[in-house]
Structure formats: structure tokens, C-alpha cells
Amino acid sequence: MTPQRREFFWFLAIALLVLGAGIGLRAPWPADEPRFVLVAKQMWDSGDWLFPHRGHELYADKPPLYFWLLGAAYALVRDWTWAFLLPSLVAAMATLAMTYDLGRRLWSHRAGLWAAIAVLACVQFIYQAKRAQIDPTVVCFITLGVYGIARHVLLGPAWRWFWLGCFAAGLGVISKGVGFLALLALIPYALMRWRGWNGLADIGRGNALRWSAGALAFLAAIALWFVPMIVTATTSGDPEHQAYVNELLFKQTATRYTAAWHHTQPAWYFLEVIAAYWLPFSLALPWLFPRWRDAFRARDARVWLPLGWALLVLAFFSASPGKRDMYILPMLPMVALAAGPYLENVTASRWFRRALLALVIVLGVVFLGAGIAALHGDPSFESKIEAQRGLPPASDTLWWLLALTGAAVLAACAWWRRDALKGAAVALSILVVVLFSGTAVLLDDENSARAVMSRGHALAGDATLGLVAWKEQNLLQAQGPVEEFGFRKPVDAQLRAGIAWMLAAPDERRLFVQQDALGGCLLREHGQDVGTANRRTWWLFDASAVAPACRASTR
């Protein structure tokens, strides 16, 4: 094995350790994880892979490819606790590998390795890769799309890679809709070819059909799901299928982009995200800007095709009023790639190393200080976190975890104080592995709703639970028979339907109700407090708890 290959495999091993830590130690946590896993589980149980469901209702917020991947992971390991994080892990590892490989081919092994390290060092990348959300998968498909296009226009001609990139963009579309962004890489390529930039491949002329085949590959990937779905929706005669198509194709795409109804942010919001959520990679940006300026003056397409594409993605998401921090995550691999040939020199700077070490020391001090303060005092944050996460006030395990994590971070910085890069890498790896694994064990019962659902069924005995004002984690973690009365349906309508359902067979049915939805129809003194989960309190009621007026109205 060559030294270069050995370095890359060591990098992959470290990445697998950091990104894989905690898998199998927890169930899905809100906000998105229980919803996505529930949809995938219902697909698996029902065999309906075209139309996602959340409970009885169709779920039209997202296309289904990510749910198919969750189902494939479950088919592999047959345990949702292990399966639900595997697609994110595989997608993240593939993204790192593609970033390295493209950097290696464009410049050198070291440039590719530094580019991949920059991606792995980003807080946002690590956090998303350790969550069961669609974003890591979309980032992987978009990265593959740009990778394929770059292999063609910078290192080609390589028509098969170009077609694969277009196909990957289509897969991104049926994951979250924005996979088409990979194709924007053709815009800087066209401009650079027109202006005669350096570093472009000599593809030649007379290739109109081959270029057009890229569009066919893009549409073919989308058609894998869209064609059977639209045929079924138009021939089934089911109005819910038609409503699903309208919701997905219009409200969740065009309307969500042009007139977002939540997560509204100012135009400069993503600049704040880059500065804070891309740490510690973002510390290198002040040193990178002059080098990118010089590459622009030199008309270096190898640097500015990925960087120009990233700027187009930034402009695209900044133009929409609705913004969330993870939207620009697909930019990261290409920005890191454009930084790859310069990062070895940048990280050799004394001031960069001081800034990096200072950042890591501050993190260590914060964790150590918070743990000690909670162990030896009663700060407000301690009581708040314990109340929100269902931790007994007498338990100090979480605070010991924070204190020991902070101490380990500071110890690593002290041990490698003469090598800030190694010290920061070890310290941050310790922080991620210990913190994510420890909190997965300590907070899972509360965050996943596993404990409250177990108590609810224990109190109900053999009775069926009717869920009112439920969240996805309640249905996902339900043990035994359950019934639900709609998710998007107004809470008062759910409660009325639930009461009527319970009174129809009072000996065999109970209601499991969120406290905020009780209203006046259920008498709390006749109910049982089941406990809390995700900062919500849940109650169990039998038919004796229904107020007489409400009982009469259901007859």
C-alpha cells in the first residue's frame, strides 16, 4: 500500500469513527427523524412505496427516495434503531470520498485530502451526518452531480461521468427537490469556455446529442418514481392521490420557495451560517480570499468552476424568503474543494493555528465550566435542561459527561500544544464521539418518547390506545394496538373523534392525550398522568373521564 493510500484510509477510518459514533444507541429524535422513520416504516409495513403516509394521512412534504433508502437500510439490518442513521452515514462518507478524489485528480493527493478534511471539520456537516434527515443524502447526490460534470468538463472528455452526474441530480430531485442545483455547474463552465479560461478539457464540437443525453439521464432518474406515481394518481380515482400531487408539486416546491410561510430570514442569513456553522473551516476563509482572487485573475477553472457553482447556490437560496441553515450544506464540499490546494499553506500560518487552538480551548472551557457549575451549584440552565429532558434532579450523569468531555478537550490541547492541528483534531474528535454517544444513552427515553409510550401501554393494559394531539414519535414508539384520528386535523376535531371512538367500546379503549389538548370534555381528576416527553405532558383516560355534556353530544 502506498503512503498516499494509507493516509486516505486512515482519514476514512477516523471519519467513520467520528460520524458513526452513537449509531444503535438511540431511537429517532424530533424534529424530523421520527417523522421520516415513521413514513419509511409504514411504507415497509404496507408495501406502498409510491405514496408516503403519516398515520392514515398521505405525507406530501417530501419525495420518497430518502424513505426508500431507510427501507433498504432496514432490509439490511432488520432493526430500525440501527437502520435509521445508516443512509446519512453512507451519504456522508461518500461525500468525503468524492471530495478527496476530485481534489486528487485536479491537483494532488494532499489537496484532495485537505479538501476532505475541511468538509469533515465543519460543525454543520458532522451534525447533519449524525441525524436521520434528508440533507446528507441530498448533499451526496448533488456532490455526485457536480463531481460527474467536473470530471467531464475539467478532466474529460468523460461523457459517462457527465451522464452519471445528471442522473445523480435527478435522484436529488426525488429526494428533496433541489437536486437540480448540481446542473448549475454548467453555467460557470459555459461562461469560462466562452471567455477562454485555463484548465478546461478539450471536449470538441459536434456533441449536441451527447449533451442532450444528460437531460435525458436527469429526467430518467426523476421518472423512476414520478411516472408510476402520476399514472397511479390519475387512474386510481382516489381524490387523496390527486391532493397529494398538488401538494407536492406546487405548495411544497414553487410556493415554498417563492412565498415561504415559515423560517423567514434576511438575505444575508447564510453568511452568518457560514461564519458560525462552518467552523472551524470558516476560520480559514480570511486566508483563502486572496488566493481565490489570484486564481480568478489567472482564470483558473479548476478553482472557480466549483466556487462559482457554490456562489450560484448561495444566491439561489438567499433569494427565497424562507431559509434554514442546512439549505446551503451542498455548497460545502465544492467550497472545500476550491480551498484544497491552499489549505496546507493556510494551516501552516501561526495566526491560523492560534485562532484554531483558541476556538477549541474555549469549547473545552465552556463544557468543563458548565459541568462543574451544575455539579456544585444550581444554575438556571441546569434546572431548565433537566425539566425539558426528563432528567431526575438528583442525577448528575449529564453534568459529569459535560465536565469530563471539556476536561478531555483541554487535556488534548495541552498535550499537543506544540502541534495545534493535531491537538485540535484529537480534541474535536473526542468531543464529538463522547458527547454524541453519551447524550444518546442519557436522553433517549425522553427525546424519543419511548419511555412515555411504554408507561402509557403499561397503564392501559390490553386496551387499545387512541392518540390525540400526537406527534410522530408517539406513533413510532407505540407498543401494542393504537388508533389515531389524523395528524393535520385540528386538535378539537381529533378529541371529538377520539371520545366517540372510546365510548363505542369503553372496556377495550383508552385515550392518550397531550395535556394542551384536554379542553373541557375530559375530567383530569379521572385521568392518569403518564409523564413527559419532548417537553409535553401526556394523560391517559378511560370512558369515566368524559364529561356528561360531551358524552351526550357524541350519541
CSV table of C-alpha atoms in Angstrom, one decimal, residues 43-465:
chain,number,residue,atom,x,y,z
A,43,MET,CA,-44.1,2.0,3.6
A,44,TRP,CA,-42.3,-1.2,4.7
A,45,ASP,CA,-45.4,-2.5,6.6
A,46,SER,CA,-47.9,-1.6,3.9
A,47,GLY,CA,-45.8,-2.3,0.8
A,48,ASP,CA,-47.0,1.1,-0.7
A,49,TRP,CA,-43.7,2.7,-1.9
A,50,LEU,CA,-45.2,5.3,-4.2
A,51,PHE,CA,-47.4,7.3,-1.7
A,52,PRO,CA,-45.8,8.1,1.7
A,53,HIS,CA,-48.2,8.1,4.7
A,54,ARG,CA,-48.0,9.6,8.2
A,55,GLY,CA,-50.6,7.6,10.1
A,56,HIS,CA,-53.8,7.5,8.0
A,57,GLU,CA,-52.9,10.6,6.1
A,58,LEU,CA,-50.8,11.0,3.0
A,59,TYR,CA,-47.4,12.8,3.6
A,60,ALA,CA,-46.7,15.1,0.7
A,61,ASP,CA,-43.9,17.3,2.1
A,62,LYS,CA,-41.1,15.3,0.5
A,63,PRO,CA,-40.5,13.0,-2.4
A,64,PRO,CA,-39.9,9.3,-1.4
A,65,LEU,CA,-36.3,8.4,-2.3
A,66,TYR,CA,-35.0,9.0,1.2
A,67,PHE,CA,-37.7,6.8,2.7
A,68,TRP,CA,-36.8,4.1,0.2
A,69,LEU,CA,-33.2,4.3,1.4
A,70,LEU,CA,-34.4,4.0,5.0
A,71,GLY,CA,-36.4,0.9,4.0
A,72,ALA,CA,-33.3,-0.5,2.3
A,73,ALA,CA,-31.2,0.0,5.4
A,74,TYR,CA,-33.9,-1.8,7.5
A,75,ALA,CA,-33.9,-4.6,5.0
A,76,LEU,CA,-30.2,-4.9,5.6
A,77,VAL,CA,-30.1,-4.9,9.4
A,78,ARG,CA,-33.8,-5.6,10.3
A,79,ASP,CA,-33.7,-3.2,13.3
A,80,TRP,CA,-34.9,0.4,13.0
A,81,THR,CA,-32.7,1.6,15.8
A,82,TRP,CA,-29.6,0.6,13.8
A,83,ALA,CA,-31.0,1.2,10.3
A,84,PHE,CA,-32.3,4.8,10.6
A,85,LEU,CA,-28.9,6.5,10.7
A,86,LEU,CA,-27.2,4.4,8.1
A,87,PRO,CA,-28.3,6.4,5.0
A,88,SER,CA,-26.8,9.6,6.4
A,89,LEU,CA,-23.6,7.8,7.4
A,90,VAL,CA,-23.1,6.2,4.0
A,91,ALA,CA,-24.0,9.5,2.2
A,92,ALA,CA,-21.5,11.5,4.3
A,93,MET,CA,-18.7,9.0,3.8
A,94,ALA,CA,-19.4,9.0,0.0
A,95,THR,CA,-19.3,12.8,0.0
A,96,LEU,CA,-15.9,12.9,1.7
A,97,ALA,CA,-14.6,10.3,-0.7
A,98,MET,CA,-15.8,12.2,-3.8
A,99,THR,CA,-14.4,15.5,-2.4
A,100,TYR,CA,-11.0,13.8,-1.9
A,101,ASP,CA,-11.0,12.1,-5.3
A,102,LEU,CA,-11.9,15.2,-7.3
A,103,GLY,CA,-9.2,17.2,-5.4
A,104,ARG,CA,-6.7,14.5,-6.1
A,105,ARG,CA,-7.4,14.4,-9.8
A,106,LEU,CA,-7.4,18.2,-10.2
A,107,TRP,CA,-4.3,18.9,-8.1
A,108,SER,CA,-2.7,16.3,-5.9
A,109,HIS,CA,-3.3,13.8,-3.1
A,110,ARG,CA,-2.6,16.4,-0.5
A,111,ALA,CA,-5.0,18.9,-2.0
A,112,GLY,CA,-7.8,16.3,-2.1
A,113,LEU,CA,-7.0,15.2,1.5
A,114,TRP,CA,-7.1,18.7,2.8
A,115,ALA,CA,-10.4,19.4,1.0
A,116,ALA,CA,-12.0,16.3,2.6
A,117,ILE,CA,-10.6,17.2,6.0
A,118,ALA,CA,-12.2,20.7,5.6
A,119,VAL,CA,-15.6,19.1,5.0
A,120,LEU,CA,-15.3,16.7,7.9
A,121,ALA,CA,-14.1,19.6,10.2
A,122,CYS,CA,-17.3,21.5,9.6
A,123,VAL,CA,-19.7,21.5,12.5
A,124,GLN,CA,-22.7,21.6,10.3
A,125,PHE,CA,-21.6,18.6,8.2
A,126,ILE,CA,-20.9,16.5,11.3
A,127,TYR,CA,-24.2,17.4,12.9
A,128,GLN,CA,-26.3,16.7,9.8
A,129,ALA,CA,-24.4,13.4,9.1
A,130,LYS,CA,-25.3,12.2,12.6
A,131,ARG,CA,-29.0,12.9,12.1
A,132,ALA,CA,-31.7,11.0,10.1
A,133,GLN,CA,-32.5,13.9,7.9
A,134,ILE,CA,-32.7,14.1,4.1
A,135,ASP,CA,-30.0,16.7,3.8
A,136,PRO,CA,-26.9,14.4,3.9
A,137,THR,CA,-28.4,12.3,1.2
A,138,VAL,CA,-29.2,15.3,-1.0
A,139,VAL,CA,-25.7,16.7,-0.4
A,140,CYS,CA,-24.3,13.3,-1.6
A,141,PHE,CA,-26.4,13.3,-4.8
A,142,ILE,CA,-25.6,17.0,-5.6
A,143,THR,CA,-21.9,16.4,-4.9
A,144,LEU,CA,-22.0,13.4,-7.2
A,145,GLY,CA,-23.8,15.5,-9.8
A,146,VAL,CA,-21.1,18.2,-9.7
A,147,TYR,CA,-18.4,15.6,-9.5
A,148,GLY,CA,-19.6,14.0,-12.7
A,149,ILE,CA,-19.8,17.3,-14.5
A,150,ALA,CA,-16.4,18.3,-13.3
A,151,ARG,CA,-14.8,15.0,-14.3
A,152,HIS,CA,-16.2,15.8,-17.8
A,153,VAL,CA,-15.5,19.5,-18.3
A,154,LEU,CA,-12.3,19.8,-16.3
A,155,LEU,CA,-10.7,16.4,-16.8
A,156,GLY,CA,-12.5,14.9,-19.7
A,157,PRO,CA,-14.0,14.4,-22.1
A,158,ALA,CA,-15.8,11.8,-19.9
A,159,TRP,CA,-19.3,11.6,-21.2
A,160,ARG,CA,-20.3,8.7,-18.9
A,161,TRP,CA,-19.3,10.7,-15.9
A,162,PHE,CA,-21.3,13.6,-17.2
A,163,TRP,CA,-24.4,11.4,-17.7
A,164,LEU,CA,-24.0,9.9,-14.3
A,165,GLY,CA,-23.8,13.4,-12.8
A,166,CYS,CA,-27.0,14.4,-14.5
A,167,PHE,CA,-28.6,11.2,-13.3
A,168,ALA,CA,-27.5,11.9,-9.7
A,169,ALA,CA,-29.1,15.4,-10.0
A,170,GLY,CA,-32.4,13.7,-10.8
A,171,LEU,CA,-32.0,11.4,-7.8
A,172,GLY,CA,-31.5,14.5,-5.7
A,173,VAL,CA,-34.8,15.9,-7.1
A,174,ILE,CA,-36.8,12.8,-5.9
A,175,SER,CA,-35.0,13.1,-2.5
A,176,LYS,CA,-35.8,16.8,-1.7
A,177,GLY,CA,-36.5,18.7,-4.9
A,178,VAL,CA,-33.3,20.7,-5.1
A,179,GLY,CA,-31.1,18.1,-6.7
A,180,PHE,CA,-31.3,20.0,-10.0
A,181,LEU,CA,-28.8,22.5,-8.4
A,182,ALA,CA,-26.0,20.3,-9.5
A,183,LEU,CA,-26.7,21.2,-13.1
A,184,LEU,CA,-26.0,24.8,-12.3
A,185,ALA,CA,-22.3,23.8,-12.7
A,186,LEU,CA,-22.9,24.1,-16.4
A,187,ILE,CA,-23.4,27.8,-16.2
A,188,PRO,CA,-19.9,28.7,-15.0
A,189,TYR,CA,-18.5,26.1,-17.4
A,190,ALA,CA,-20.3,27.8,-20.3
A,191,LEU,CA,-19.0,31.3,-19.3
A,192,MET,CA,-15.5,30.0,-18.8
A,193,ARG,CA,-15.4,28.3,-22.1
A,194,TRP,CA,-16.7,31.4,-23.8
A,195,ARG,CA,-14.0,33.5,-22.1
A,196,GLY,CA,-11.2,31.0,-22.7
A,197,TRP,CA,-10.3,30.1,-19.1
A,198,ASN,CA,-7.5,27.8,-18.2
A,199,GLY,CA,-8.0,24.3,-17.0
A,200,LEU,CA,-11.0,23.3,-19.2
A,201,ALA,CA,-11.0,20.0,-21.0
A,202,ASP,CA,-11.0,20.0,-24.8
A,203,ILE,CA,-14.3,18.4,-25.4
A,204,GLY,CA,-14.6,19.4,-29.0
A,205,ARG,CA,-17.6,20.4,-31.1
A,206,GLY,CA,-20.5,18.5,-32.6
A,207,ASN,CA,-21.6,16.8,-29.4
A,208,ALA,CA,-25.2,18.2,-29.2
A,209,LEU,CA,-26.7,14.7,-28.9
A,210,ARG,CA,-24.3,13.7,-26.1
A,211,TRP,CA,-25.1,16.9,-24.2
A,212,SER,CA,-28.8,16.3,-24.7
A,213,ALA,CA,-28.4,12.8,-23.3
A,214,GLY,CA,-27.5,14.5,-20.0
A,215,ALA,CA,-31.1,15.9,-19.9
A,216,LEU,CA,-32.5,12.5,-20.6
A,217,ALA,CA,-30.4,11.0,-17.8
A,218,PHE,CA,-31.7,13.7,-15.4
A,219,LEU,CA,-35.3,13.1,-16.4
A,220,ALA,CA,-34.9,9.3,-16.3
A,221,ALA,CA,-33.9,9.4,-12.6
A,222,ILE,CA,-36.9,11.5,-11.8
A,223,ALA,CA,-39.1,9.2,-13.8
A,224,LEU,CA,-38.2,6.2,-11.7
A,225,TRP,CA,-40.7,7.5,-9.2
A,226,PHE,CA,-42.7,10.2,-10.9
A,227,VAL,CA,-44.1,8.2,-13.8
A,228,PRO,CA,-45.6,5.3,-11.8
A,229,MET,CA,-46.8,7.8,-9.1
A,230,ILE,CA,-48.5,10.1,-11.6
A,231,VAL,CA,-50.1,7.2,-13.5
A,232,THR,CA,-51.4,5.7,-10.3
A,233,ALA,CA,-52.7,9.1,-9.1
A,234,THR,CA,-54.6,9.8,-12.3
A,235,THR,CA,-56.1,6.4,-12.8
A,236,SER,CA,-56.9,5.4,-9.2
A,237,GLY,CA,-59.8,7.8,-8.9
A,238,ASP,CA,-58.7,8.5,-5.3
A,239,PRO,CA,-59.1,12.2,-4.5
A,240,GLU,CA,-56.3,11.9,-1.9
A,241,HIS,CA,-53.9,10.9,-4.6
A,242,GLN,CA,-54.7,14.0,-6.6
A,243,ALA,CA,-54.4,16.1,-3.5
A,244,TYR,CA,-51.0,14.6,-2.9
A,245,VAL,CA,-49.8,15.5,-6.3
A,246,ASN,CA,-51.0,19.1,-6.0
A,247,GLU,CA,-49.5,19.5,-2.5
A,248,LEU,CA,-46.1,18.0,-3.5
A,249,LEU,CA,-45.6,19.7,-6.9
A,250,PHE,CA,-46.9,23.1,-6.1
A,251,LYS,CA,-47.2,24.0,-2.4
A,252,GLN,CA,-44.1,22.1,-1.3
A,253,THR,CA,-41.9,23.3,-4.3
A,254,ALA,CA,-42.8,26.6,-6.0
A,255,THR,CA,-44.9,28.1,-3.2
A,256,ARG,CA,-42.4,27.1,-0.5
A,257,TYR,CA,-39.6,28.8,-2.4
A,258,THR,CA,-41.3,32.0,-3.6
A,259,ALA,CA,-43.7,32.6,-0.6
A,260,ALA,CA,-42.3,30.6,2.3
A,261,TRP,CA,-44.7,30.5,5.2
A,262,HIS,CA,-42.1,29.8,7.9
A,263,HIS,CA,-38.4,30.1,8.7
A,264,THR,CA,-38.2,33.6,7.1
A,265,GLN,CA,-34.8,35.2,7.3
A,266,PRO,CA,-33.0,38.2,5.9
A,267,ALA,CA,-31.0,38.0,2.7
A,268,TRP,CA,-27.6,37.9,4.5
A,269,TYR,CA,-28.7,35.0,6.8
A,270,PHE,CA,-26.5,32.4,5.1
A,271,LEU,CA,-23.3,34.5,5.6
A,272,GLU,CA,-24.0,34.1,9.3
A,273,VAL,CA,-24.4,30.4,8.8
A,274,ILE,CA,-21.1,30.1,7.0
A,275,ALA,CA,-19.3,32.1,9.7
A,276,ALA,CA,-20.7,30.1,12.6
A,277,TYR,CA,-21.8,26.7,11.5
A,278,TRP,CA,-18.9,26.0,9.2
A,279,LEU,CA,-16.4,26.4,12.0
A,280,PRO,CA,-13.6,25.5,12.2
A,281,PHE,CA,-13.2,25.5,8.4
A,282,SER,CA,-14.6,29.1,8.2
A,283,LEU,CA,-11.6,30.3,10.2
A,284,ALA,CA,-9.5,29.7,7.1
A,285,LEU,CA,-11.6,32.0,4.9
A,286,PRO,CA,-9.7,35.2,5.5
A,287,TRP,CA,-6.5,33.4,4.3
A,288,LEU,CA,-8.4,31.9,1.3
A,289,PHE,CA,-10.0,35.0,-0.1
A,290,PRO,CA,-6.7,36.5,-1.5
A,291,ARG,CA,-5.8,33.1,-3.0
A,292,TRP,CA,-9.2,32.8,-4.7
A,293,ARG,CA,-8.8,36.3,-6.0
A,294,ASP,CA,-5.5,35.4,-7.6
A,295,ALA,CA,-7.0,32.2,-9.1
A,296,PHE,CA,-9.7,34.4,-10.6
A,297,ARG,CA,-7.2,36.7,-12.1
A,298,ALA,CA,-5.3,33.7,-13.5
A,299,ARG,CA,-8.6,32.4,-14.9
A,300,ASP,CA,-8.2,29.0,-13.2
A,301,ALA,CA,-11.3,27.0,-13.9
A,302,ARG,CA,-10.3,24.2,-11.5
A,303,VAL,CA,-10.8,26.6,-8.6
A,304,TRP,CA,-13.6,28.8,-9.9
A,305,LEU,CA,-15.9,26.3,-11.5
A,306,PRO,CA,-16.7,24.7,-8.1
A,307,LEU,CA,-16.5,28.1,-6.4
A,308,GLY,CA,-18.7,29.8,-9.0
A,309,TRP,CA,-21.2,27.0,-8.7
A,310,ALA,CA,-21.3,27.4,-4.9
A,311,LEU,CA,-22.0,31.1,-5.3
A,312,LEU,CA,-24.9,30.4,-7.6
A,313,VAL,CA,-26.3,28.0,-4.9
A,314,LEU,CA,-25.9,30.7,-2.3
A,315,ALA,CA,-27.7,33.2,-4.5
A,316,PHE,CA,-30.5,30.8,-5.2
A,317,PHE,CA,-31.3,30.1,-1.5
A,318,SER,CA,-30.7,33.7,-0.5
A,319,ALA,CA,-33.4,34.9,-2.9
A,320,SER,CA,-36.1,32.9,-1.1
A,321,PRO,CA,-37.6,34.4,2.0
A,322,GLY,CA,-37.6,31.0,3.7
A,323,LYS,CA,-34.2,29.9,4.9
A,324,ARG,CA,-32.8,27.2,7.1
A,325,ASP,CA,-29.2,26.7,8.0
A,326,MET,CA,-28.9,23.3,6.3
A,327,TYR,CA,-30.1,24.6,2.9
A,328,ILE,CA,-26.6,25.7,1.9
A,329,LEU,CA,-24.8,22.5,3.1
A,330,PRO,CA,-24.5,21.2,-0.5
A,331,MET,CA,-22.1,24.2,-1.1
A,332,LEU,CA,-19.6,22.9,1.4
A,333,PRO,CA,-17.8,20.1,-0.5
A,334,MET,CA,-17.2,22.4,-3.5
A,335,VAL,CA,-16.0,25.4,-1.4
A,336,ALA,CA,-13.7,23.0,0.4
A,337,LEU,CA,-12.5,21.6,-3.0
A,338,ALA,CA,-11.7,25.1,-4.1
A,339,ALA,CA,-9.7,25.6,-0.9
A,340,GLY,CA,-7.9,22.2,-1.1
A,341,PRO,CA,-4.7,23.4,-3.0
A,342,TYR,CA,-4.2,26.2,-0.5
A,343,LEU,CA,-5.2,24.7,2.9
A,344,GLU,CA,-1.8,23.1,3.7
A,345,ASN,CA,-0.1,26.6,3.5
A,346,VAL,CA,-3.0,28.3,5.2
A,347,THR,CA,-3.0,25.9,8.2
A,348,ALA,CA,0.8,26.4,8.5
A,349,SER,CA,0.1,30.1,9.4
A,350,ARG,CA,0.9,30.8,13.0
A,351,TRP,CA,-2.1,33.1,13.4
A,352,PHE,CA,-4.5,30.4,11.9
A,353,ARG,CA,-3.2,27.8,14.4
A,354,ARG,CA,-3.6,30.2,17.3
A,355,ALA,CA,-7.2,31.0,16.2
A,356,LEU,CA,-8.0,27.3,15.9
A,357,LEU,CA,-6.4,26.4,19.2
A,358,ALA,CA,-8.2,29.3,20.9
A,359,LEU,CA,-11.6,28.1,19.5
A,360,VAL,CA,-11.1,24.6,20.8
A,361,ILE,CA,-9.9,25.8,24.2
A,362,VAL,CA,-13.0,28.0,24.5
A,363,LEU,CA,-15.2,24.9,23.7
A,364,GLY,CA,-13.4,22.9,26.4
A,365,VAL,CA,-13.7,25.6,29.0
A,366,VAL,CA,-17.4,26.0,28.2
A,367,PHE,CA,-18.2,22.3,28.6
A,368,LEU,CA,-16.0,21.9,31.7
A,369,GLY,CA,-17.4,25.1,33.3
A,370,ALA,CA,-21.0,24.2,32.6
A,371,GLY,CA,-20.5,20.7,34.1
A,372,ILE,CA,-18.8,22.0,37.2
A,373,ALA,CA,-21.3,24.7,37.7
A,374,ALA,CA,-24.2,22.2,37.5
A,375,LEU,CA,-22.4,19.7,39.8
A,376,HIS,CA,-21.6,22.3,42.5
A,377,GLY,CA,-24.5,24.8,42.2
A,378,ASP,CA,-28.0,25.2,40.9
A,379,PRO,CA,-27.7,27.4,37.8
A,380,SER,CA,-30.9,28.1,35.9
A,381,PHE,CA,-29.7,26.2,32.8
A,382,GLU,CA,-29.4,23.1,34.9
A,383,SER,CA,-33.0,23.1,36.1
A,384,LYS,CA,-34.2,24.1,32.7
A,385,ILE,CA,-32.4,21.3,30.8
A,386,GLU,CA,-33.4,18.7,33.5
A,387,ALA,CA,-37.0,19.7,33.2
A,388,GLN,CA,-37.1,19.8,29.4
A,389,ARG,CA,-35.3,16.4,29.0
A,390,GLY,CA,-37.0,14.5,31.8
A,391,LEU,CA,-33.8,14.1,33.9
A,392,PRO,CA,-34.3,13.5,37.6
A,393,PRO,CA,-32.8,16.5,39.5
A,394,ALA,CA,-30.8,14.1,41.7
A,395,SER,CA,-29.0,12.6,38.7
A,396,ASP,CA,-25.7,14.3,37.8
A,397,THR,CA,-24.7,12.0,35.0
A,398,LEU,CA,-25.2,14.5,32.2
A,399,TRP,CA,-23.1,17.1,34.0
A,400,TRP,CA,-20.3,14.7,34.7
A,401,LEU,CA,-20.4,13.9,31.0
A,402,LEU,CA,-20.1,17.6,30.1
A,403,ALA,CA,-17.3,18.2,32.6
A,404,LEU,CA,-15.3,15.1,31.6
A,405,THR,CA,-15.7,16.0,27.9
A,406,GLY,CA,-14.4,19.5,28.5
A,407,ALA,CA,-11.5,18.2,30.6
A,408,ALA,CA,-10.6,15.7,27.8
A,409,VAL,CA,-10.7,18.5,25.2
A,410,LEU,CA,-8.4,20.7,27.3
A,411,ALA,CA,-6.1,17.8,28.0
A,412,ALA,CA,-5.7,17.1,24.3
A,413,CYS,CA,-4.9,20.7,23.6
A,414,ALA,CA,-2.3,20.8,26.4
A,415,TRP,CA,-0.7,17.5,25.3
A,416,TRP,CA,-0.3,18.6,21.7
A,417,ARG,CA,0.2,22.3,22.4
A,418,ARG,CA,3.2,22.4,20.1
A,419,ASP,CA,1.1,21.0,17.2
A,420,ALA,CA,-2.2,22.9,17.2
A,421,LEU,CA,-3.6,21.0,14.2
A,422,LYS,CA,-3.2,17.6,15.8
A,423,GLY,CA,-4.3,18.8,19.2
A,424,ALA,CA,-7.5,20.4,17.7
A,425,ALA,CA,-8.2,17.3,15.6
A,426,VAL,CA,-7.9,15.0,18.6
A,427,ALA,CA,-9.9,17.3,20.9
A,428,LEU,CA,-12.7,17.8,18.5
A,429,SER,CA,-12.9,14.1,17.7
A,430,ILE,CA,-13.1,13.3,21.5
A,431,LEU,CA,-15.8,16.0,21.9
A,432,VAL,CA,-18.0,14.6,19.0
A,433,VAL,CA,-17.6,10.9,19.9
A,434,VAL,CA,-18.1,11.2,23.6
A,435,LEU,CA,-20.8,13.9,23.6
A,436,PHE,CA,-23.0,12.3,20.9
A,437,SER,CA,-22.6,8.8,22.3
A,438,GLY,CA,-23.2,9.9,25.9
A,439,THR,CA,-26.2,12.0,25.2
A,440,ALA,CA,-27.7,9.3,23.0
A,441,VAL,CA,-27.8,7.0,26.1
A,442,LEU,CA,-28.8,9.6,28.7
A,443,LEU,CA,-31.5,11.4,26.8
A,444,ASP,CA,-33.1,8.8,24.6
A,445,ASP,CA,-36.1,7.8,26.7
A,446,GLU,CA,-37.3,11.4,26.9
A,447,ASN,CA,-36.3,12.6,23.4
A,448,SER,CA,-37.6,9.5,21.6
A,449,ALA,CA,-40.9,9.2,23.7
A,450,ARG,CA,-40.1,5.6,24.2
A,451,ALA,CA,-40.5,5.8,28.0
A,452,VAL,CA,-43.8,7.6,28.0
A,453,MET,CA,-45.3,5.3,25.4
A,454,SER,CA,-44.2,2.3,27.4
A,455,ARG,CA,-45.8,3.7,30.5
A,456,GLY,CA,-49.0,4.5,28.6
A,457,HIS,CA,-49.4,1.0,27.4
A,458,ALA,CA,-48.5,-0.4,30.8
A,459,LEU,CA,-51.3,1.6,32.4
A,460,ALA,CA,-53.7,0.8,29.6
A,461,GLY,CA,-53.1,-3.0,29.9
A,462,ASP,CA,-54.6,-4.8,26.9
A,463,ALA,CA,-56.7,-1.8,25.8
A,464,THR,CA,-56.1,0.0,22.5
A,465,LEU,CA,-54.6,3.5,22.8
